[in-house]
PDB file of C-alpha atoms and ligand atoms in Angstrom:
ATOM      1  CA  MET A   1      40.216 -28.963 -52.689  1.00 71.00           C
ATOM      2  CA  GLY A   2      40.424 -31.173 -49.347  1.00 74.00           C
ATOM      3  CA  GLU A   3      38.253 -31.755 -46.874  1.00 73.00           C
ATOM      4  CA  PHE A   4      39.816 -28.802 -44.456  1.00 72.00           C
ATOM      5  CA  ASP A   5      40.286 -26.576 -47.157  1.00 80.00           C
ATOM      6  CA  LEU A   6      36.680 -26.757 -48.248  1.00 81.00           C
ATOM      7  CA  ILE A   7      35.290 -26.261 -44.290  1.00 80.00           C
ATOM      8  CA  ARG A   8      37.934 -23.510 -44.024  1.00 81.00           C
ATOM      9  CA  ARG A   9      36.884 -21.802 -47.058  1.00 85.00           C
ATOM     10  CA  PHE A  10      33.072 -22.093 -46.943  1.00 88.00           C
ATOM     11  CA  PHE A  11      32.078 -22.977 -43.526  1.00 88.00           C
ATOM     12  CA  SER A  12      34.425 -21.134 -40.956  1.00 84.00           C
ATOM     13  CA  ARG A  13      32.809 -17.616 -39.912  1.00 87.00           C
ATOM     14  CA  PRO A  14      34.041 -16.275 -36.408  1.00 87.00           C
ATOM     15  CA  VAL A  15      31.566 -17.101 -33.736  1.00 88.00           C
ATOM     16  CA  THR A  16      30.125 -14.387 -31.463  1.00 87.00           C
ATOM     17  CA  ARG A  17      27.556 -16.277 -29.514  1.00 87.00           C
ATOM     18  CA  ALA A  18      28.937 -19.564 -29.057  1.00 88.00           C
ATOM     19  CA  VAL A  19      32.136 -20.298 -26.287  1.00 87.00           C
ATOM     20  CA  LEU A  20      33.858 -21.807 -29.037  1.00 91.00           C
ATOM     21  CA  GLY A  21      33.345 -22.477 -32.863  1.00 87.00           C
ATOM     22  CA  GLY A  22      34.697 -25.018 -35.441  1.00 85.00           C
ATOM     23  CA  GLY A  23      38.218 -26.097 -35.589  1.00 81.00           C
ATOM     24  CA  ASP A  24      38.710 -27.993 -32.437  1.00 85.00           C
ATOM     25  CA  ASP A  25      37.257 -31.439 -31.644  1.00 86.00           C
ATOM     26  CA  CYS A  26      33.962 -29.883 -30.049  1.00 91.00           C
ATOM     27  CA  ALA A  27      32.175 -26.540 -30.450  1.00 90.00           C
ATOM     28  CA  LEU A  28      31.317 -25.220 -27.313  1.00 93.00           C
ATOM     29  CA  ILE A  29      28.066 -23.063 -26.370  1.00 93.00           C
ATOM     30  CA  ALA A  30      26.777 -22.050 -23.074  1.00 92.00           C
ATOM     31  CA  PRO A  31      22.560 -22.024 -22.771  1.00 90.00           C
ATOM     32  CA  ASN A  32      21.034 -19.576 -20.104  1.00 93.00           C
ATOM     33  CA  PRO A  33      21.110 -21.579 -17.038  1.00 94.00           C
ATOM     34  CA  ASP A  34      17.733 -21.334 -16.603  1.00 97.00           C
ATOM     35  CA  CYS A  35      16.946 -23.258 -19.729  1.00 97.00           C
ATOM     36  CA  ASP A  36      16.178 -26.359 -21.279  1.00 97.00           C
ATOM     37  CA  LEU A  37      18.670 -27.394 -24.335  1.00 97.00           C
ATOM     38  CA  ALA A  38      16.419 -27.936 -27.399  1.00 97.00           C
ATOM     39  CA  ILE A  39      17.985 -30.428 -29.919  1.00 97.00           C
ATOM     40  CA  SER A  40      16.675 -31.227 -33.288  1.00 97.00           C
ATOM     41  CA  SER A  41      18.267 -33.146 -36.383  1.00 96.00           C
ATOM     42  CA  ASP A  42      16.880 -33.280 -39.982  1.00 92.00           C
ATOM     43  CA  MET A  43      18.150 -34.847 -43.172  1.00 92.00           C
ATOM     44  CA  LEU A  44      17.995 -33.950 -46.914  1.00 92.00           C
ATOM     45  CA  VAL A  45      18.932 -36.446 -49.445  1.00 93.00           C
ATOM     46  CA  ALA A  46      18.873 -35.252 -53.054  1.00 90.00           C
ATOM     47  CA  GLY A  47      16.382 -36.825 -55.170  1.00 88.00           C
ATOM     48  CA  ARG A  48      14.550 -37.703 -51.890  1.00 86.00           C
ATOM     49  CA  HIS A  49      13.709 -34.414 -49.971  1.00 86.00           C
ATOM     50  CA  PHE A  50      14.642 -31.946 -52.880  1.00 85.00           C
ATOM     51  CA  LEU A  51      15.125 -31.844 -56.707  1.00 82.00           C
ATOM     52  CA  VAL A  52      18.542 -32.060 -57.610  1.00 83.00           C
ATOM     53  CA  GLU A  53      18.454 -29.115 -59.686  1.00 84.00           C
ATOM     54  CA  THR A  54      17.150 -26.921 -56.850  1.00 86.00           C
ATOM     55  CA  ASP A  55      19.294 -23.432 -56.673  1.00 92.00           C
ATOM     56  CA  ALA A  56      21.929 -23.852 -54.428  1.00 95.00           C
ATOM     57  CA  ALA A  57      21.464 -20.909 -52.116  1.00 96.00           C
ATOM     58  CA  ARG A  58      18.063 -21.607 -51.713  1.00 94.00           C
ATOM     59  CA  LEU A  59      19.104 -25.271 -50.956  1.00 95.00           C
ATOM     60  CA  GLY A  60      21.317 -23.626 -48.165  1.00 96.00           C
ATOM     61  CA  TRP A  61      18.275 -21.533 -46.670  1.00 97.00           C
ATOM     62  CA  LYS A  62      15.842 -24.689 -46.845  1.00 95.00           C
ATOM     63  CA  SER A  63      18.277 -26.898 -45.183  1.00 96.00           C
ATOM     64  CA  LEU A  64      18.696 -24.703 -42.125  1.00 97.00           C
ATOM     65  CA  ALA A  65      15.178 -23.428 -41.926  1.00 97.00           C
ATOM     66  CA  VAL A  66      13.389 -26.855 -41.859  1.00 96.00           C
ATOM     67  CA  ASN A  67      15.394 -27.734 -38.689  1.00 97.00           C
ATOM     68  CA  LEU A  68      14.761 -24.237 -37.164  1.00 98.00           C
ATOM     69  CA  SER A  69      11.019 -25.174 -37.724  1.00 98.00           C
ATOM     70  CA  ASP A  70      11.628 -27.866 -35.212  1.00 98.00           C
ATOM     71  CA  LEU A  71      12.790 -25.731 -32.718  1.00 98.00           C
ATOM     72  CA  ALA A  72       9.985 -23.694 -33.282  1.00 98.00           C
ATOM     73  CA  ALA A  73       7.513 -26.039 -32.657  1.00 98.00           C
ATOM     74  CA  CYS A  74       8.720 -26.764 -29.289  1.00 98.00           C
ATOM     75  CA  SER A  75       8.942 -22.764 -28.663  1.00 98.00           C
ATOM     76  CA  ALA A  76      12.749 -22.880 -28.599  1.00 98.00           C
ATOM     77  CA  ARG A  77      14.971 -20.028 -29.689  1.00 97.00           C
ATOM     78  CA  PRO A  78      17.945 -21.181 -31.843  1.00 97.00           C
ATOM     79  CA  LEU A  79      21.286 -20.781 -30.512  1.00 97.00           C
ATOM     80  CA  ALA A  80      23.473 -22.700 -32.942  1.00 97.00           C
ATOM     81  CA  CYS A  81      23.549 -25.444 -35.517  1.00 97.00           C
ATOM     82  CA  THR A  82      26.195 -27.800 -37.136  1.00 96.00           C
ATOM     83  CA  LEU A  83      26.183 -29.136 -40.714  1.00 96.00           C
ATOM     84  CA  ALA A  84      27.460 -32.596 -42.037  1.00 95.00           C
ATOM     85  CA  LEU A  85      27.604 -32.541 -45.717  1.00 94.00           C
ATOM     86  CA  ALA A  86      28.122 -35.361 -48.448  1.00 94.00           C
ATOM     87  CA  LEU A  87      29.027 -34.101 -51.605  1.00 92.00           C
ATOM     88  CA  PRO A  88      29.454 -36.274 -55.151  1.00 91.00           C
ATOM     89  CA  ALA A  89      32.350 -33.500 -56.337  1.00 88.00           C
ATOM     90  CA  VAL A  90      33.372 -30.429 -54.922  1.00 87.00           C
ATOM     91  CA  ARG A  91      31.812 -27.713 -56.988  1.00 89.00           C
ATOM     92  CA  GLU A  92      33.031 -24.348 -55.586  1.00 91.00           C
ATOM     93  CA  ASP A  93      30.391 -22.105 -57.307  1.00 93.00           C
ATOM     94  CA  TRP A  94      27.747 -24.371 -55.831  1.00 94.00           C
ATOM     95  CA  LEU A  95      29.302 -24.469 -52.241  1.00 94.00           C
ATOM     96  CA  ALA A  96      29.594 -20.879 -52.341  1.00 95.00           C
ATOM     97  CA  ALA A  97      25.965 -20.439 -53.230  1.00 96.00           C
ATOM     98  CA  PHE A  98      24.915 -22.823 -50.928  1.00 96.00           C
ATOM     99  CA  ALA A  99      26.826 -21.580 -47.953  1.00 96.00           C
ATOM    100  CA  ALA A 100      25.428 -18.058 -48.688  1.00 97.00           C
ATOM    101  CA  GLY A 101      21.974 -19.109 -48.314  1.00 97.00           C
ATOM    102  CA  LEU A 102      22.669 -21.126 -45.253  1.00 97.00           C
ATOM    103  CA  TYR A 103      24.581 -17.984 -43.530  1.00 97.00           C
ATOM    104  CA  ASP A 104      21.363 -15.764 -44.743  1.00 97.00           C
ATOM    105  CA  CYS A 105      19.078 -18.286 -42.894  1.00 98.00           C
ATOM    106  CA  ALA A 106      21.487 -18.464 -39.874  1.00 97.00           C
ATOM    107  CA  ASP A 107      21.811 -14.916 -39.543  1.00 96.00           C
ATOM    108  CA  ARG A 108      18.300 -14.104 -39.849  1.00 97.00           C
ATOM    109  CA  TYR A 109      17.403 -15.969 -36.780  1.00 97.00           C
ATOM    110  CA  ASP A 110      20.472 -15.571 -35.078  1.00 96.00           C
ATOM    111  CA  CYS A 111      21.869 -19.508 -35.252  1.00 97.00           C
ATOM    112  CA  GLU A 112      25.469 -19.654 -35.505  1.00 96.00           C
ATOM    113  CA  LEU A 113      27.195 -22.528 -37.614  1.00 96.00           C
ATOM    114  CA  ILE A 114      29.354 -23.669 -34.879  1.00 95.00           C
ATOM    115  CA  GLY A 115      31.079 -27.195 -36.575  1.00 91.00           C
ATOM    116  CA  GLY A 116      30.293 -30.343 -39.084  1.00 86.00           C
ATOM    117  CA  ASP A 117      32.007 -32.586 -41.229  1.00 88.00           C
ATOM    118  CA  THR A 118      32.254 -33.232 -45.054  1.00 90.00           C
ATOM    119  CA  THR A 119      32.727 -36.379 -47.089  1.00 89.00           C
ATOM    120  CA  ARG A 120      32.343 -37.426 -50.400  1.00 91.00           C
ATOM    121  CA  GLY A 121      29.203 -39.487 -50.976  1.00 92.00           C
ATOM    122  CA  PRO A 122      25.274 -38.815 -52.777  1.00 93.00           C
ATOM    123  CA  LEU A 123      24.524 -35.352 -52.092  1.00 94.00           C
ATOM    124  CA  THR A 124      23.078 -35.491 -48.403  1.00 96.00           C
ATOM    125  CA  ILE A 125      22.703 -32.449 -46.069  1.00 96.00           C
ATOM    126  CA  SER A 126      22.161 -33.222 -42.234  1.00 97.00           C
ATOM    127  CA  ILE A 127      21.896 -30.362 -40.151  1.00 97.00           C
ATOM    128  CA  SER A 128      21.195 -30.363 -36.264  1.00 97.00           C
ATOM    129  CA  VAL A 129      20.150 -27.381 -34.578  1.00 98.00           C
ATOM    130  CA  PHE A 130      20.353 -26.432 -30.837  1.00 98.00           C
ATOM    131  CA  GLY A 131      18.108 -23.896 -28.965  1.00 97.00           C
ATOM    132  CA  GLU A 132      17.232 -22.667 -25.427  1.00 97.00           C
ATOM    133  CA  VAL A 133      13.743 -22.740 -24.218  1.00 97.00           C
ATOM    134  CA  PRO A 134      12.770 -21.882 -20.497  1.00 97.00           C
ATOM    135  CA  ARG A 135      12.989 -24.823 -18.119  1.00 97.00           C
ATOM    136  CA  GLY A 136       9.614 -26.563 -18.450  1.00 94.00           C
ATOM    137  CA  SER A 137       8.027 -24.517 -20.953  1.00 95.00           C
ATOM    138  CA  ALA A 138       9.033 -26.347 -23.997  1.00 97.00           C
ATOM    139  CA  ILE A 139       5.340 -27.075 -25.921  1.00 97.00           C
ATOM    140  CA  ARG A 140       5.263 -30.935 -26.435  1.00 97.00           C
ATOM    141  CA  ARG A 141       2.533 -32.681 -28.631  1.00 96.00           C
ATOM    142  CA  SER A 142       1.042 -34.686 -25.568  1.00 95.00           C
ATOM    143  CA  GLY A 143      -0.741 -31.813 -24.095  1.00 96.00           C
ATOM    144  CA  ALA A 144      -3.883 -31.207 -26.280  1.00 97.00           C
ATOM    145  CA  SER A 145      -7.122 -31.782 -24.343  1.00 97.00           C
ATOM    146  CA  PRO A 146     -10.845 -32.101 -25.266  1.00 97.00           C
ATOM    147  CA  GLY A 147     -12.454 -28.734 -26.025  1.00 97.00           C
ATOM    148  CA  ASP A 148      -9.067 -27.204 -27.540  1.00 98.00           C
ATOM    149  CA  SER A 149      -8.900 -25.217 -30.466  1.00 98.00           C
ATOM    150  CA  ILE A 150      -6.907 -26.220 -33.324  1.00 98.00           C
ATOM    151  CA  TRP A 151      -4.888 -23.678 -35.287  1.00 98.00           C
ATOM    152  CA  VAL A 152      -2.670 -23.571 -38.328  1.00 98.00           C
ATOM    153  CA  SER A 153      -0.370 -20.589 -39.071  1.00 98.00           C
ATOM    154  CA  GLY A 154       0.037 -19.167 -42.739  1.00 97.00           C
ATOM    155  CA  LEU A 155      -1.355 -21.207 -45.505  1.00 96.00           C
ATOM    156  CA  LEU A 156      -1.413 -24.887 -46.729  1.00 96.00           C
ATOM    157  CA  GLY A 157      -0.316 -26.747 -49.565  1.00 94.00           C
ATOM    158  CA  GLN A 158       1.459 -23.733 -51.196  1.00 94.00           C
ATOM    159  CA  ALA A 159       4.619 -26.004 -51.187  1.00 94.00           C
ATOM    160  CA  THR A 160       3.208 -28.979 -52.851  1.00 93.00           C
ATOM    161  CA  ALA A 161       1.792 -26.523 -55.258  1.00 93.00           C
ATOM    162  CA  GLY A 162       5.320 -25.235 -55.872  1.00 93.00           C
ATOM    163  CA  LEU A 163       6.693 -28.835 -56.499  1.00 91.00           C
ATOM    164  CA  LYS A 164       4.013 -29.459 -58.887  1.00 91.00           C
ATOM    165  CA  LEU A 165       5.082 -26.131 -60.543  1.00 92.00           C
ATOM    166  CA  ALA A 166       8.942 -27.278 -60.569  1.00 90.00           C
ATOM    167  CA  GLN A 167       7.743 -30.597 -62.268  1.00 90.00           C
ATOM    168  CA  GLY A 168       5.764 -29.208 -64.758  1.00 91.00           C
ATOM    169  CA  GLN A 169       2.453 -30.510 -63.564  1.00 90.00           C
ATOM    170  CA  LEU A 170       0.686 -27.348 -62.762  1.00 89.00           C
ATOM    171  CA  GLU A 171       0.248 -23.489 -64.234  1.00 90.00           C
ATOM    172  CA  LEU A 172      -0.093 -20.661 -61.908  1.00 91.00           C
ATOM    173  CA  PRO A 173      -0.485 -16.881 -62.317  1.00 92.00           C
ATOM    174  CA  GLU A 174       2.835 -15.374 -61.893  1.00 93.00           C
ATOM    175  CA  ASP A 175       2.090 -13.842 -58.658  1.00 93.00           C
ATOM    176  CA  ALA A 176       0.693 -17.061 -57.473  1.00 93.00           C
ATOM    177  CA  ALA A 177       3.763 -19.255 -59.081  1.00 94.00           C
ATOM    178  CA  ARG A 178       6.489 -17.187 -57.409  1.00 95.00           C
ATOM    179  CA  ALA A 179       4.735 -17.551 -54.224  1.00 94.00           C
ATOM    180  CA  ALA A 180       4.325 -21.115 -54.469  1.00 94.00           C
ATOM    181  CA  LEU A 181       8.112 -21.734 -55.616  1.00 93.00           C
ATOM    182  CA  ALA A 182       8.947 -19.516 -52.646  1.00 93.00           C
ATOM    183  CA  ALA A 183       7.140 -21.717 -50.073  1.00 94.00           C
ATOM    184  CA  LEU A 184       8.990 -24.756 -51.596  1.00 93.00           C
ATOM    185  CA  GLU A 185      12.346 -23.598 -51.955  1.00 92.00           C
ATOM    186  CA  ARG A 186      12.705 -20.941 -48.912  1.00 94.00           C
ATOM    187  CA  PRO A 187      10.156 -21.694 -46.459  1.00 95.00           C
ATOM    188  CA  VAL A 188       9.854 -19.344 -43.505  1.00 97.00           C
ATOM    189  CA  PRO A 189      10.358 -20.883 -39.972  1.00 98.00           C
ATOM    190  CA  ARG A 190       7.858 -19.828 -37.590  1.00 98.00           C
ATOM    191  CA  VAL A 191      10.347 -18.893 -34.728  1.00 98.00           C
ATOM    192  CA  GLU A 192       8.765 -15.742 -33.380  1.00 98.00           C
ATOM    193  CA  LEU A 193       5.259 -17.462 -33.530  1.00 98.00           C
ATOM    194  CA  GLY A 194       6.634 -20.272 -31.445  1.00 98.00           C
ATOM    195  CA  ILE A 195       8.361 -18.386 -29.012  1.00 98.00           C
ATOM    196  CA  ALA A 196       5.137 -15.794 -28.662  1.00 98.00           C
ATOM    197  CA  LEU A 197       2.926 -19.146 -27.820  1.00 98.00           C
ATOM    198  CA  ARG A 198       4.704 -20.102 -24.830  1.00 97.00           C
ATOM    199  CA  GLY A 199       2.134 -20.491 -22.169  1.00 95.00           C
ATOM    200  CA  LEU A 200      -0.483 -20.403 -24.526  1.00 97.00           C
ATOM    201  CA  ALA A 201      -0.090 -23.496 -26.898  1.00 98.00           C
ATOM    202  CA  SER A 202      -1.157 -26.789 -25.153  1.00 98.00           C
ATOM    203  CA  ALA A 203       0.282 -28.931 -28.028  1.00 98.00           C
ATOM    204  CA  MET A 204       2.333 -28.116 -31.022  1.00 98.00           C
ATOM    205  CA  ILE A 205       3.982 -29.381 -34.052  1.00 98.00           C
ATOM    206  CA  ASP A 206       5.348 -28.154 -37.212  1.00 98.00           C
ATOM    207  CA  VAL A 207       3.772 -29.246 -40.624  1.00 97.00           C
ATOM    208  CA  SER A 208       6.514 -31.015 -42.613  1.00 93.00           C
ATOM    209  CA  ASP A 209       4.492 -34.058 -43.459  1.00 91.00           C
ATOM    210  CA  GLY A 210       0.822 -32.440 -44.075  1.00 93.00           C
ATOM    211  CA  LEU A 211      -1.415 -31.248 -42.005  1.00 95.00           C
ATOM    212  CA  ALA A 212      -3.620 -34.537 -41.115  1.00 93.00           C
ATOM    213  CA  ALA A 213      -0.133 -36.680 -40.626  1.00 92.00           C
ATOM    214  CA  ASP A 214       0.992 -33.995 -38.223  1.00 95.00           C
ATOM    215  CA  LEU A 215      -1.706 -33.057 -36.496  1.00 96.00           C
ATOM    216  CA  GLY A 216      -2.233 -37.233 -36.316  1.00 94.00           C
ATOM    217  CA  HIS A 217       0.858 -37.030 -34.175  1.00 94.00           C
ATOM    218  CA  ILE A 218      -0.534 -34.617 -31.703  1.00 96.00           C
ATOM    219  CA  LEU A 219      -3.762 -36.537 -31.560  1.00 95.00           C
ATOM    220  CA  PHE A 220      -1.653 -39.770 -30.917  1.00 93.00           C
ATOM    221  CA  ALA A 221       0.497 -38.391 -28.431  1.00 94.00           C
ATOM    222  CA  SER A 222      -2.288 -36.363 -26.592  1.00 95.00           C
ATOM    223  CA  HIS A 223      -4.817 -39.700 -26.838  1.00 94.00           C
ATOM    224  CA  ALA A 224      -7.272 -37.439 -28.389  1.00 95.00           C
ATOM    225  CA  GLY A 225      -9.219 -37.155 -31.550  1.00 94.00           C
ATOM    226  CA  ALA A 226     -10.344 -33.981 -33.701  1.00 96.00           C
ATOM    227  CA  VAL A 227     -12.990 -32.510 -36.213  1.00 95.00           C
ATOM    228  CA  LEU A 228     -11.431 -30.246 -38.581  1.00 95.00           C
ATOM    229  CA  ASP A 229     -13.565 -27.426 -40.295  1.00 95.00           C
ATOM    230  CA  VAL A 230     -12.772 -28.051 -44.268  1.00 93.00           C
ATOM    231  CA  ASP A 231     -14.291 -24.842 -45.149  1.00 93.00           C
ATOM    232  CA  ALA A 232     -11.561 -22.786 -42.665  1.00 95.00           C
ATOM    233  CA  LEU A 233      -8.412 -24.518 -44.168  1.00 96.00           C
ATOM    234  CA  PRO A 234      -6.193 -21.451 -45.058  1.00 96.00           C
ATOM    235  CA  ARG A 235      -5.930 -21.378 -48.932  1.00 94.00           C
ATOM    236  CA  PHE A 236      -3.429 -20.133 -51.111  1.00 91.00           C
ATOM    237  CA  ALA A 237      -3.824 -18.219 -53.971  1.00 88.00           C
ATOM    238  CA  GLY A 238      -4.324 -19.959 -57.137  1.00 88.00           C
ATOM    239  CA  MET A 239      -5.311 -23.301 -55.513  1.00 90.00           C
ATOM    240  CA  GLU A 240      -8.768 -23.313 -57.344  1.00 89.00           C
ATOM    241  CA  LEU A 241      -6.829 -24.180 -60.430  1.00 88.00           C
ATOM    242  CA  LEU A 242      -6.232 -27.521 -58.872  1.00 87.00           C
ATOM    243  CA  ALA A 243      -8.819 -30.232 -59.804  1.00 84.00           C
ATOM    244  CA  SER A 244     -11.513 -30.034 -57.157  1.00 79.00           C
ATOM    245  CA  ASP A 245     -10.824 -33.680 -55.800  1.00 78.00           C
ATOM    246  CA  GLU A 246      -6.938 -32.700 -55.672  1.00 87.00           C
ATOM    247  CA  GLN A 247      -7.564 -29.371 -53.538  1.00 91.00           C
ATOM    248  CA  LEU A 248      -8.376 -31.161 -50.138  1.00 90.00           C
ATOM    249  CA  THR A 249      -5.816 -33.757 -50.756  1.00 90.00           C
ATOM    250  CA  CYS A 250      -3.326 -30.833 -51.314  1.00 91.00           C
ATOM    251  CA  LEU A 251      -4.438 -29.039 -47.862  1.00 94.00           C
ATOM    252  CA  LEU A 252      -4.303 -32.045 -45.938  1.00 93.00           C
ATOM    253  CA  THR A 253      -1.462 -34.112 -47.279  1.00 91.00           C
ATOM    254  CA  GLY A 254       0.920 -31.564 -48.829  1.00 90.00           C
ATOM    255  CA  GLY A 255       3.987 -31.640 -47.214  1.00 89.00           C
ATOM    256  CA  ASP A 256       7.022 -29.310 -46.645  1.00 92.00           C
ATOM    257  CA  ASP A 257       5.060 -26.166 -45.440  1.00 95.00           C
ATOM    258  CA  TYR A 258       6.809 -25.884 -42.165  1.00 97.00           C
ATOM    259  CA  GLU A 259       3.697 -23.869 -40.645  1.00 98.00           C
ATOM    260  CA  LEU A 260       2.560 -24.328 -37.156  1.00 98.00           C
ATOM    261  CA  CYS A 261      -0.282 -26.517 -35.986  1.00 98.00           C
ATOM    262  CA  PHE A 262      -1.193 -25.972 -32.194  1.00 98.00           C
ATOM    263  CA  THR A 263      -3.806 -26.293 -30.149  1.00 98.00           C
ATOM    264  CA  SER A 264      -4.940 -24.018 -27.015  1.00 98.00           C
ATOM    265  CA  ARG A 265      -7.788 -23.708 -24.523  1.00 97.00           C
ATOM    266  CA  PRO A 266     -10.831 -22.189 -26.005  1.00 94.00           C
ATOM    267  CA  ASP A 267     -10.831 -19.330 -23.667  1.00 96.00           C
ATOM    268  CA  HIS A 268      -7.241 -18.587 -25.020  1.00 97.00           C
ATOM    269  CA  ASP A 269      -8.724 -17.591 -28.453  1.00 96.00           C
ATOM    270  CA  ALA A 270      -8.261 -13.995 -28.362  1.00 97.00           C
ATOM    271  CA  ARG A 271      -4.659 -14.083 -26.652  1.00 97.00           C
ATOM    272  CA  VAL A 272      -3.477 -16.662 -29.510  1.00 98.00           C
ATOM    273  CA  PHE A 273      -4.648 -13.819 -32.106  1.00 98.00           C
ATOM    274  CA  ALA A 274      -2.906 -11.043 -30.333  1.00 98.00           C
ATOM    275  CA  ALA A 275       0.130 -13.309 -30.158  1.00 98.00           C
ATOM    276  CA  ALA A 276       0.297 -14.203 -33.730  1.00 98.00           C
ATOM    277  CA  ARG A 277      -0.154 -10.563 -34.530  1.00 98.00           C
ATOM    278  CA  GLY A 278       2.614  -9.584 -32.551  1.00 97.00           C
ATOM    279  CA  ALA A 279       4.745 -12.385 -34.161  1.00 97.00           C
ATOM    280  CA  GLY A 280       3.704 -11.007 -37.653  1.00 97.00           C
ATOM    281  CA  VAL A 281       2.224 -14.227 -38.846  1.00 97.00           C
ATOM    282  CA  PRO A 282      -1.428 -15.124 -39.645  1.00 98.00           C
ATOM    283  CA  VAL A 283      -3.164 -17.851 -37.858  1.00 98.00           C
ATOM    284  CA  THR A 284      -6.186 -19.737 -38.587  1.00 98.00           C
ATOM    285  CA  ARG A 285      -8.542 -21.427 -36.343  1.00 98.00           C
ATOM    286  CA  ILE A 286      -9.305 -24.805 -38.245  1.00 97.00           C
ATOM    287  CA  GLY A 287     -11.394 -26.866 -35.804  1.00 97.00           C
ATOM    288  CA  ARG A 288     -11.529 -28.452 -32.117  1.00 97.00           C
ATOM    289  CA  ILE A 289      -9.848 -31.435 -30.359  1.00 97.00           C
ATOM    290  CA  ASN A 290     -12.568 -34.047 -28.859  1.00 94.00           C
ATOM    291  CA  ALA A 291     -12.288 -36.988 -26.739  1.00 92.00           C
ATOM    292  CA  ASP A 292     -12.848 -39.511 -29.559  1.00 86.00           C
ATOM    293  CA  SER A 293     -10.113 -41.371 -31.704  1.00 81.00           C
ATOM    294  CA  GLY A 294      -9.370 -40.089 -34.976  1.00 87.00           C
ATOM    295  CA  LEU A 295      -9.859 -37.257 -37.066  1.00 90.00           C
ATOM    296  CA  LYS A 296     -13.263 -35.977 -38.647  1.00 91.00           C
ATOM    297  CA  LEU A 297     -13.407 -33.661 -41.540  1.00 92.00           C
ATOM    298  CA  VAL A 298     -16.583 -31.290 -41.386  1.00 93.00           C
ATOM    299  CA  GLY A 299     -17.720 -28.698 -44.016  1.00 89.00           C
ATOM    300  CA  GLY A 300     -19.734 -25.578 -42.944  1.00 74.00           C
ATOM    301  CA  ASP A 301     -22.834 -26.712 -43.308  1.00 77.00           C
ATOM    302  CA  GLN A 302     -22.002 -30.100 -41.271  1.00 77.00           C
ATOM    303  CA  ARG A 303     -21.569 -32.281 -44.689  1.00 82.00           C
ATOM    304  CA  GLU A 304     -18.831 -35.076 -43.610  1.00 83.00           C
ATOM    305  CA  PHE A 305     -15.655 -35.322 -45.961  1.00 82.00           C
ATOM    306  CA  ALA A 306     -13.775 -38.628 -46.198  1.00 79.00           C
ATOM    307  CA  LEU A 307      -9.858 -38.545 -45.668  1.00 76.00           C
ATOM    308  CA  PRO A 308      -7.798 -38.467 -48.837  1.00 70.00           C
ATOM    309  CA  PRO A 309      -7.468 -41.802 -50.414  1.00 66.00           C
ATOM    310  CA  GLY A 310      -4.537 -44.230 -49.153  1.00 62.00           C
ATOM    311  CA  PHE A 311      -4.032 -42.089 -46.002  1.00 62.00           C
ATOM    312  CA  SER A 312      -3.623 -43.242 -42.699  1.00 60.00           C
ATOM    313  CA  LEU A 313      -3.150 -41.639 -39.514  1.00 59.00           C
ATOM    314  CA  LYS A 314       0.201 -43.091 -38.864  1.00 50.00           C
ATOM    315  CA  GLY A 315       2.013 -40.280 -40.930  1.00 42.00           C
ATOM    316  CA  PHE A 316       4.144 -40.197 -43.902  1.00 40.00           C
ATOM    317  CA  ASP A 317       6.384 -43.047 -43.961  1.00 45.00           C
ATOM    318  CA  HIS A 318      10.052 -42.239 -45.262  1.00 46.00           C
ATOM    319  CA  PHE A 319      10.929 -45.719 -46.032  1.00 47.00           C
ATOM    320  CA  GLY A 320       7.566 -46.152 -48.136  1.00 43.00           C
TER     321      GLY A 320
HETATM  322 MG1  LIG B 401       8.650 -31.547 -36.846  1.00 97.28          MG
END
């Protein structure tokens, strides 16, 4: 099967929202004239960002979901996406499953696949997403101020538990194991929550590299520091089965959760809870922005915790 046959067969459904889909030299989309166009790209490399044996349909879902999570973090509504795919060999059953998972996610979040490219090479999935956000209302990393509440959606560290399970390093009861694997392989981008937080969140980021690193990006961009309440961090069912010294590391540095971490003015707490309820996503207040630099971890009785060993606020280094 040649490149054009492959695209025609697996990745060309008619578009309904875009002006023009794949097949021409460019696709065309027409964002609302009162909106800014939000754009993000993410690349997933086999063996680096996912296990080679990952189920193809789940991989298709996740490849788009992680990009939609970036749109959510800027409060943008998804419009369209493109897919560039390098494949070591053309396996039709794998491609059919991958495409089904990708379209499943695309349909759920109303994000049309409008074009792309394929080539032979080590399995690499590169997706770009396009979204729209009312002009000037995108939520950035730089807007946090001292006194702001710090929030996170959903649960932390669950995808890390899923990875440990998949690698045979952890055992969990059946329900907890299923939830952990789903968190790893079928993350839910918080698109509705991101939109609900317009005008409410002062800064926002999605948790892809771990809470501490991603909150660190907000602190760096906002020239601020933070105190996190360790006891408030939302734990997943089964976390207590991890060694006690691993639990805090998992909560703070576990990657791949794709939850939203955001800040808001302290007098907006009730509105944040209401917005989250409307979006159907639980949120937890986990700390406060201050004027210091760096990140301080404090327990309920004011005892201080050290940052996990080897951790720095510069974030995860993808070339490390
Ligand atoms: Mg991100």
